[in-house]
Amino acid sequence: MSASAWPLKRVVIAGGGTAGWMAAAAIARTLGHAVELTLVESEEIGTIGVGESTIPPLATFNRLLGIDEAEFMRATQATFKLGIQFENWRVPGEGYFHSFGATGTDHWSAGFQHFWLEGRARGLNRSYDDFCLELKAAEAGRFAHLPGDKMNYAYQLDSGLYARFLRKMAEAEGCRRVEGKIATVELNSESGDIASLVLADGQRIAGDLFLDCTGFRALLMEGALGVGFEDWTHWLPCDRAIAAQTRSVEPAVPFTRAMAHDAGWQWRIPLQHRTGNGIVYCSAFLNDDAAFERFEGVLTGPRLTEPNRLRFKAGARRAQWHRNCIAVGLSGGFMEPLESTSIHLIQRAVLRFLRMLPMGEVSPRDVAEFNEQQMTDMLQIRDFLILHYKATDRRDSAFWRQCAEMPIPDSLEQKMELFRETGRVFRKNEELFAENSWVQVMLGQGIVPRSWHPIATKLEDREMQGLFDNIGGTVARTVAGLPPHADYVAHYCGAAQANAA
Ligand code: FAD
């Protein structure tokens, strides 16, 4: 199709945070000059300034955009991430790891957990953790790329620098950036679609399709179109956070820490040049001063930035695509960063939009499909997050007692009870979190299956021992051969300190 016959002429992105620039880079790289792409952002308003921990699909997004990994990591001060260490979630003083990658070797009929459970019942006291390469490498603080992509990983990065990196790319591919404050969103009086953004200085930016990347403000989706918000705070009650960067005082580890406290949790995310810290809490159980004191109390290095105080509400915009506008990023909803899923939802929305690029007029069927797919992702993530709060033995504070007693969505109840009864987990509709993620978190939160697949009972003791020795031995030997993560990062993508924010 020639550019002049292209059905969609003008795409306007409102907002230039991580969402805006991820969208701009992907659209510009994919469609080039076939569309007229404009991004409006306001330096005065700024971005939310948090979002450092990611999950493995981001590597795919970067690859689709033709981004060189080492260059990207250098530009964003990134480190590798092999998973999340959860501390104090089931009970204070204990922890578990949710790692990326597989544990053991599955049989086609039953996941490895069934064999591990059978082995455990026969007295083979091996930790489930021993059979996961990524987990043991993270614990040992080691990392390297392995042949055949055997190591599954994500990144810990400076999202401000990532946006800057993507901006350069998008502008080089033809995206026009407009600096200014959006004062009004004009609707077409006949169709009700968005017609243009009017800036405070009077500029009018007209478009055929708009992406709302204005963050929590949701200026287009909520402000102009009044789409509405589905509130999930009765399941995810944390509603505030304080974040700040500190100087690193130890070599960066290849994992994020999520440490529960009596009314929420705290994160620590090591980058090359600094460490990201934050506290997430429920304001009904912890006041801001007490939260700040707790936050400062666990910082390990001198603070590099002023504390960033944030308020949020867990939930989702009722539609992610409405009329000629698509919500990308925080404008579409938010769930706390416990499993680092927000940037991933941006990626899903952007790639989904490009897959469903309108042929002419926006098709209501495309819109319905987009909304269903995006909402399915959000509901599955929501359930996974609720699991961390619901399946707990903590009763030491009113917050945890409320979490343990809260009714949960049927979809999560089914997953938890199925695992408890049978050890089985099923991944549905291209769910983001694989079976092993659910198994690790459910075991870590104290859900131990009462029974497991009978196929595991077919193994003789000797065969079972051999299987465990073989897998566990391979994991241990591979980890022993890996270099320290910080050395590997310095060699592969060490960033100049001039780049440090
Ligand atoms: P923003 O960064 O808020 O950007 C909004 C943009 O819109 C800005 O450019 C702003 O200037 C512009 N804008 C707004 N109003 C106007 C106007 N009137 N005129 C012109 N421009 C305007 N995600 C992860 O994946 N991993 C994490 O570890 C993680 N941690 C988080 C921790 C916390 C406490 C919170 C709250 C979020 C976290 N997130 C995390 C989510 C992540 O920060 C966001 O998903 C990501 O930054 C995208 O934000 P955004 O671009 O949608 O919004």
XYZ file of C-alpha atoms and ligand atoms in Angstrom:
554
model
C 0.000 0.000 0.000
C 1.460 3.384 -0.889
C 1.830 5.928 1.878
C -0.748 8.181 0.232
C -3.367 5.410 0.316
C -2.670 4.585 3.955
C -5.976 4.702 5.854
C -4.694 6.042 9.137
C -2.939 9.339 8.593
C -2.393 11.116 11.868
C -1.556 9.340 15.119
C -1.232 11.556 18.179
C 0.380 10.410 21.417
C -0.551 12.485 24.455
C 2.188 12.168 27.078
C 5.868 11.317 26.996
C 6.587 9.029 29.939
C 7.679 5.429 29.509
C 4.314 4.685 27.894
C 4.425 7.567 25.423
C 7.947 6.909 24.206
C 7.562 3.120 24.058
C 4.506 3.676 21.882
C 6.232 6.319 19.757
C 9.342 4.205 19.142
C 7.357 1.090 18.229
C 4.953 2.940 15.911
C 7.689 4.960 14.244
C 9.873 1.898 13.752
C 7.021 -0.208 12.392
C 5.114 2.273 10.265
C 7.805 4.815 9.474
C 6.552 7.754 7.423
C 3.340 5.943 6.456
C 1.712 7.802 9.345
C 2.202 11.283 10.671
C 3.214 10.646 14.281
C 3.131 13.428 16.878
C 3.884 13.211 20.599
C 2.902 15.979 22.996
C 4.495 16.189 26.421
C 5.027 18.741 29.106
C 8.389 19.070 30.797
C 6.766 21.194 33.462
C 4.346 18.414 34.416
C 7.045 15.737 34.099
C 6.676 11.990 34.420
C 5.885 9.771 37.389
C 9.596 9.026 37.784
C 9.379 5.407 38.963
C 9.349 2.022 37.207
C 12.654 0.228 37.247
C 12.007 -3.468 37.483
C 10.844 -5.376 34.426
C 10.013 -8.901 33.289
C 11.513 -11.000 30.456
C 9.187 -10.031 27.568
C 10.806 -6.567 27.484
C 13.765 -8.226 25.742
C 11.375 -9.278 22.973
C 9.988 -5.756 22.660
C 13.504 -4.374 22.283
C 14.394 -7.065 19.769
C 11.307 -6.240 17.675
C 12.488 -2.660 17.577
C 15.969 -3.749 16.490
C 17.582 -2.441 19.676
C 21.075 -3.668 20.487
C 20.967 -5.074 24.020
C 24.368 -3.894 25.246
C 23.761 -0.391 23.866
C 20.352 -0.238 25.539
C 21.747 -1.453 28.868
C 24.588 1.039 28.739
C 22.152 3.853 27.985
C 19.764 2.946 30.795
C 22.308 1.918 33.469
C 20.627 -1.473 33.423
C 21.475 -4.672 35.243
C 20.121 -8.155 34.635
C 17.203 -9.476 36.649
C 16.595 -13.183 37.246
C 13.588 -12.830 39.509
C 12.244 -11.376 42.718
C 13.186 -12.308 46.262
C 10.110 -12.132 48.487
C 10.860 -11.658 52.166
C 8.448 -11.793 55.124
C 5.404 -12.580 52.970
C 4.277 -15.911 54.385
C 5.681 -15.203 57.846
C 8.162 -12.587 59.105
C 11.766 -13.730 58.849
C 11.288 -16.160 55.959
C 11.526 -15.742 52.213
C 11.250 -17.381 48.843
C 12.228 -16.653 45.298
C 10.039 -16.124 42.263
C 12.542 -16.660 39.475
C 12.199 -16.467 35.738
C 12.719 -19.717 33.887
C 11.728 -23.304 34.470
C 12.231 -25.540 37.484
C 13.314 -29.104 36.733
C 12.027 -30.942 33.689
C 8.329 -31.397 33.072
C 6.744 -34.592 31.774
C 4.140 -33.825 29.089
C 1.407 -34.954 31.463
C 2.649 -33.314 34.647
C 4.897 -30.472 35.710
C 8.104 -31.099 37.630
C 6.407 -30.098 40.909
C 4.540 -33.419 40.898
C 7.810 -35.372 40.870
C 9.285 -33.114 43.501
C 6.229 -33.593 45.736
C 6.433 -37.372 45.343
C 10.165 -37.300 46.108
C 9.516 -35.200 49.176
C 6.903 -37.679 50.403
C 9.519 -40.426 50.039
C 11.997 -38.464 52.154
C 14.157 -36.947 49.398
C 14.644 -33.621 51.072
C 15.738 -31.459 48.177
C 14.502 -27.886 47.995
C 12.335 -27.117 44.962
C 14.718 -24.209 44.388
C 17.670 -26.526 43.672
C 16.284 -27.360 40.254
C 16.012 -23.860 38.807
C 19.063 -22.376 37.112
C 17.893 -18.755 37.243
C 17.035 -19.014 40.927
C 20.352 -20.527 41.992
C 22.283 -18.067 39.792
C 20.401 -15.168 41.394
C 21.108 -16.451 44.902
C 24.785 -16.781 44.017
C 24.812 -13.286 42.454
C 26.040 -14.696 39.133
C 25.032 -14.164 35.540
C 26.063 -14.752 31.918
C 24.290 -15.211 28.631
C 24.202 -18.933 27.935
C 24.011 -20.691 24.560
C 20.471 -21.399 23.379
C 19.047 -18.599 25.560
C 19.154 -21.017 28.487
C 19.041 -18.175 30.999
C 15.712 -16.367 31.130
C 16.094 -12.804 32.328
C 14.734 -9.267 32.409
C 16.302 -5.916 33.288
C 16.468 -3.473 36.163
C 16.755 -0.081 34.505
C 16.384 3.660 34.803
C 13.042 4.201 33.093
C 13.718 7.914 32.586
C 16.823 7.021 30.612
C 14.882 4.335 28.739
C 12.317 6.938 27.668
C 15.165 9.220 26.544
C 16.733 6.359 24.576
C 13.429 5.556 22.859
C 12.760 9.219 22.173
C 15.985 9.487 20.204
C 14.955 6.461 18.175
C 11.408 7.669 17.578
C 12.488 11.144 16.514
C 15.085 9.691 14.150
C 12.263 7.667 12.559
C 10.076 10.715 12.004
C 8.092 11.225 15.213
C 7.437 14.930 15.834
C 7.676 15.991 19.473
C 5.656 18.975 20.662
C 6.415 20.582 24.003
C 3.379 22.003 25.751
C 0.534 21.546 28.166
C -2.684 20.045 26.896
C -5.396 22.456 28.008
C -8.451 20.965 26.285
C -9.368 17.851 24.398
C -11.792 18.656 21.571
C -14.396 16.168 20.465
C -15.974 15.890 17.044
C -19.499 17.137 17.724
C -21.057 14.589 15.360
C -19.137 11.385 16.011
C -18.063 12.015 19.604
C -14.506 10.933 18.671
C -11.517 12.951 19.769
C -10.721 15.543 17.121
C -7.741 17.410 18.534
C -5.668 18.421 21.523
C -5.548 22.122 22.232
C -2.428 23.252 24.053
C -2.136 26.069 26.564
C -0.305 28.205 23.975
C -3.198 27.784 21.534
C -1.632 25.156 19.241
C -4.200 22.652 17.974
C -3.022 19.100 17.263
C -5.569 17.196 15.214
C -5.470 13.452 14.738
C -7.299 10.376 13.467
C -6.211 8.152 16.334
C -5.027 9.126 19.818
C -3.012 7.253 22.411
C -3.650 8.428 25.952
C -0.257 8.212 27.678
C -0.963 10.996 30.174
C -0.457 8.739 33.193
C -2.813 8.735 36.184
C -4.457 11.908 34.823
C -5.961 9.962 31.893
C -6.817 13.270 30.239
C -8.304 11.703 27.133
C -9.830 8.423 28.262
C -11.306 9.776 31.485
C -11.187 13.542 31.163
C -12.635 13.765 27.656
C -14.365 10.427 27.079
C -15.430 9.553 30.647
C -14.711 5.867 30.264
C -14.848 5.031 33.987
C -12.649 2.992 36.290
C -13.056 -0.449 37.823
C -11.818 -0.271 41.396
C -9.838 -3.248 42.773
C -8.758 -1.709 46.073
C -10.825 -4.228 48.052
C -8.334 -6.844 46.799
C -5.204 -4.736 46.485
C -5.581 -2.173 49.276
C -2.119 -0.554 49.134
C -2.638 2.986 47.866
C 0.553 4.964 48.542
C 4.258 4.775 47.880
C 7.420 6.700 48.631
C 10.397 6.229 46.321
C 13.988 7.504 46.300
C 17.333 6.577 44.803
C 20.404 5.877 46.896
C 24.078 5.463 46.116
C 24.915 1.748 45.787
C 26.996 0.379 48.619
C 27.519 -3.134 47.255
C 27.802 -4.821 43.858
C 24.470 -5.011 42.021
C 22.675 -8.333 42.441
C 20.645 -9.810 39.569
C 17.305 -9.650 41.357
C 14.762 -7.299 42.881
C 13.848 -7.528 46.562
C 10.253 -7.239 47.791
C 10.210 -7.105 51.584
C 6.828 -7.202 53.280
C 6.178 -5.071 56.366
C 3.124 -4.903 58.566
C 1.068 -2.731 56.185
C 2.544 -3.374 52.723
C 6.057 -3.916 51.397
C 9.323 -2.301 50.322
C 11.404 -2.720 47.191
C 15.091 -2.541 46.433
C 16.253 -2.526 42.824
C 19.973 -2.370 42.021
C 21.033 -0.558 38.836
C 24.593 0.037 37.674
C 24.946 3.521 39.117
C 22.469 3.518 41.994
C 19.807 1.603 43.880
C 16.079 2.228 43.596
C 14.150 2.042 46.863
C 10.506 2.353 47.680
C 7.856 1.617 50.222
C 4.323 0.644 49.242
C 1.695 0.866 51.966
C -1.953 0.962 52.782
C -2.877 4.372 54.188
C -5.734 2.904 56.220
C -3.156 1.022 58.323
C -0.014 3.176 58.185
C 0.204 6.948 58.182
C 2.573 8.868 55.904
C 5.015 9.888 58.643
C 5.356 6.359 59.967
C 5.782 5.054 56.406
C 8.520 7.582 55.738
C 10.334 6.659 58.944
C 10.181 2.994 58.030
C 11.357 3.760 54.493
C 14.359 5.777 55.659
C 15.161 3.160 58.281
C 16.099 0.501 55.741
C 18.005 2.616 53.193
C 21.532 1.320 52.858
C 23.323 4.222 51.141
C 23.119 8.008 51.045
C 20.008 9.333 49.353
C 20.593 10.788 45.859
C 17.077 12.105 45.249
C 14.289 13.717 47.210
C 11.569 11.262 48.247
C 8.870 10.958 45.590
C 5.476 10.563 47.306
C 2.833 8.840 45.216
C -0.841 8.045 45.600
C -2.652 5.485 43.507
C -5.679 3.300 43.289
C -5.578 -0.308 42.083
C -7.885 -0.949 39.177
C -8.445 -0.722 35.458
C -10.074 1.672 33.037
C -13.346 0.006 31.973
C -12.290 0.090 28.331
C -8.716 0.273 27.116
C -9.758 1.320 23.602
C -12.756 3.596 23.288
C -13.775 5.363 20.068
C -10.545 6.599 18.463
C -8.515 6.568 21.659
C -6.369 3.887 23.297
C -5.128 3.962 26.885
C -1.469 3.046 27.180
C 0.300 2.990 30.536
C -1.073 4.352 33.772
C -4.052 5.956 32.019
C -5.349 2.398 31.479
C -5.097 1.401 35.119
C -2.597 0.447 37.747
C -1.643 -2.420 39.950
C 1.158 -2.110 42.452
C 4.625 -2.992 41.142
C 4.928 -6.224 43.141
C 5.574 -8.352 40.052
C 6.873 -5.528 37.833
C 4.010 -5.743 35.371
C 3.191 -2.126 34.401
C 5.811 -1.613 31.711
C 4.818 -5.008 30.386
C 1.190 -3.877 30.030
C 2.432 -0.892 28.033
C 4.298 -3.250 25.738
C 1.222 -5.471 25.328
C -1.016 -2.502 24.486
C 1.405 -1.067 21.940
C 2.093 -4.352 20.160
C -1.571 -5.276 20.238
C -2.482 -1.935 18.661
C 0.057 -2.514 15.901
C -1.370 -5.978 15.278
C -4.887 -4.536 15.093
C -3.962 -1.487 13.064
C -7.197 -0.207 11.533
C -7.642 -0.914 7.828
C -9.836 2.145 7.403
C -12.408 3.264 9.930
C -11.795 1.832 13.393
C -13.673 -1.478 13.499
C -15.793 -2.067 16.616
C -14.746 -5.716 16.378
C -11.084 -4.781 16.619
C -11.916 -2.559 19.569
C -13.836 -5.352 21.319
C -11.018 -7.821 20.684
C -8.402 -5.383 21.939
C -10.373 -4.643 25.084
C -10.975 -8.285 25.833
C -7.333 -9.256 25.356
C -5.938 -6.343 27.336
C -8.434 -6.852 30.164
C -7.665 -10.586 30.292
C -4.005 -9.708 30.858
C -4.941 -7.322 33.624
C -7.283 -9.751 35.364
C -4.652 -12.486 35.313
C -2.028 -10.140 36.741
C -4.534 -8.930 39.330
C -5.160 -12.496 40.519
C -1.446 -13.246 40.699
C -0.850 -10.170 42.847
C -3.764 -10.909 45.178
C -2.294 -14.378 45.752
C 0.709 -12.799 47.531
C -1.590 -11.147 50.072
C -4.247 -13.793 50.482
C -2.102 -16.904 50.877
C -0.242 -15.871 53.988
C 0.194 -17.176 57.518
C 0.794 -13.637 58.771
C -1.688 -12.523 61.399
C 0.647 -10.104 63.182
C -1.082 -6.892 62.067
C -4.572 -5.693 61.215
C -3.476 -5.252 57.595
C -2.423 -8.888 57.194
C -5.465 -10.172 59.072
C -7.659 -8.255 56.641
C -5.749 -9.684 53.648
C -5.983 -13.246 54.940
C -9.717 -12.905 55.513
C -10.721 -11.039 52.348
C -12.944 -12.796 49.806
C -11.061 -13.253 46.529
C -12.121 -13.503 42.870
C -13.497 -16.932 41.876
C -10.797 -17.236 39.215
C -8.078 -17.072 41.887
C -9.973 -19.276 44.318
C -10.146 -21.979 41.630
C -6.413 -21.721 40.927
C -5.400 -21.858 44.583
C -7.740 -24.701 45.498
C -6.859 -26.735 42.411
C -3.195 -26.495 43.350
C -3.882 -27.279 46.988
C -5.875 -30.393 46.039
C -3.933 -31.709 43.028
C -0.655 -29.811 42.537
C -1.899 -28.747 39.094
C -1.700 -25.310 37.494
C -3.000 -24.462 34.056
C -1.985 -21.487 31.955
C -4.919 -20.051 30.044
C -5.226 -17.584 27.153
C -1.517 -16.930 26.702
C -1.283 -15.958 30.347
C 1.787 -13.930 31.195
C 2.795 -15.947 34.231
C 3.814 -19.493 33.423
C 2.893 -22.519 35.548
C 6.246 -22.348 37.312
C 5.630 -18.777 38.451
C 2.394 -19.832 40.088
C 4.005 -22.925 41.610
C 6.907 -20.960 43.087
C 4.676 -18.283 44.580
C 2.039 -20.708 45.863
C 4.665 -22.922 47.525
C 6.458 -19.829 48.818
C 3.249 -18.481 50.299
C 2.645 -21.797 52.032
C 0.153 -23.623 49.807
C 1.354 -27.227 49.771
C -0.586 -29.662 47.549
C -2.320 -32.548 49.293
C -1.878 -34.847 46.293
C -0.137 -34.909 42.934
C -0.177 -36.599 39.555
C 0.047 -40.410 39.846
C 2.595 -40.518 37.015
C 5.193 -39.410 39.576
C 4.585 -42.547 41.647
C 5.723 -44.719 38.733
C 9.354 -43.768 39.277
C 11.403 -46.155 41.401
C 13.285 -44.539 44.300
C 16.536 -45.051 42.407
C 15.150 -43.333 39.279
C 13.790 -40.453 41.317
C 17.113 -39.981 43.074
C 18.884 -40.122 39.691
C 16.517 -37.532 38.211
C 17.056 -35.128 41.114
C 20.831 -35.632 41.153
C 21.019 -35.113 37.433
C 18.978 -31.886 37.285
C 20.272 -30.468 40.561
C 23.848 -31.317 39.610
C 23.582 -29.642 36.213
C 22.141 -26.502 37.824
C 24.882 -26.374 40.474
C 27.696 -26.935 37.965
C 26.321 -24.340 35.556
C 25.991 -21.741 38.320
C 29.538 -22.448 39.541
C 30.814 -21.656 36.047
C 29.103 -18.260 35.819
C 30.931 -14.988 36.550
C 29.743 -12.574 39.233
C 26.845 -10.555 37.871
C 28.427 -7.152 38.524
C 31.615 -8.174 36.662
C 29.598 -9.468 33.735
C 27.595 -6.235 33.519
C 30.743 -4.094 33.715
C 32.298 -6.073 30.886
C 29.215 -6.425 28.683
C 27.513 -3.073 29.045
C 29.258 -0.983 31.703
C 27.842 2.524 31.516
C 29.996 5.608 31.709
C 29.416 7.353 35.012
C 28.750 10.554 33.066
C 25.500 8.851 32.123
C 24.484 8.471 35.734
C 21.458 10.525 36.684
P 3.786 9.130 33.322
O 5.188 8.737 33.577
O 3.054 9.816 34.432
O 3.767 10.059 32.045
C 2.678 10.891 31.734
C 3.083 11.846 30.634
O 1.961 12.626 30.292
C 4.209 12.817 31.012
O 5.062 13.025 29.928
C 3.444 14.089 31.330
O 4.227 15.240 31.138
C 2.332 13.989 30.287
N 1.176 14.813 30.621
C 0.289 14.669 31.606
N -0.612 15.665 31.594
C -0.278 16.449 30.540
C -0.801 17.652 29.990
N -1.869 18.278 30.524
N -0.191 18.177 28.922
C 0.894 17.596 28.354
N 1.425 16.477 28.837
C 0.860 15.907 29.914
N 6.333 -0.369 36.446
C 7.146 -1.402 36.181
O 7.017 -2.024 35.128
N 8.119 -1.746 37.074
C 8.260 -1.140 38.273
O 9.160 -1.484 39.039
C 7.353 -0.103 38.611
N 7.401 0.531 39.812
C 6.432 1.457 40.120
C 6.353 1.984 41.412
C 5.322 2.859 41.757
C 5.220 3.371 43.160
C 4.390 3.274 40.779
C 3.291 4.242 41.119
C 4.488 2.786 39.491
C 5.478 1.857 39.159
N 5.529 1.291 37.892
C 6.397 0.262 37.624
C 4.655 1.774 36.829
C 5.454 2.683 35.899
O 6.000 3.762 36.618
C 4.563 3.214 34.790
O 3.847 2.163 34.220
C 5.380 3.853 33.701
O 6.246 4.798 34.223
C 4.494 4.496 32.658
O 3.946 5.670 33.121
P 3.156 6.575 32.081
O 4.056 6.866 30.944
O 1.858 5.917 31.804
O 2.842 7.889 32.917
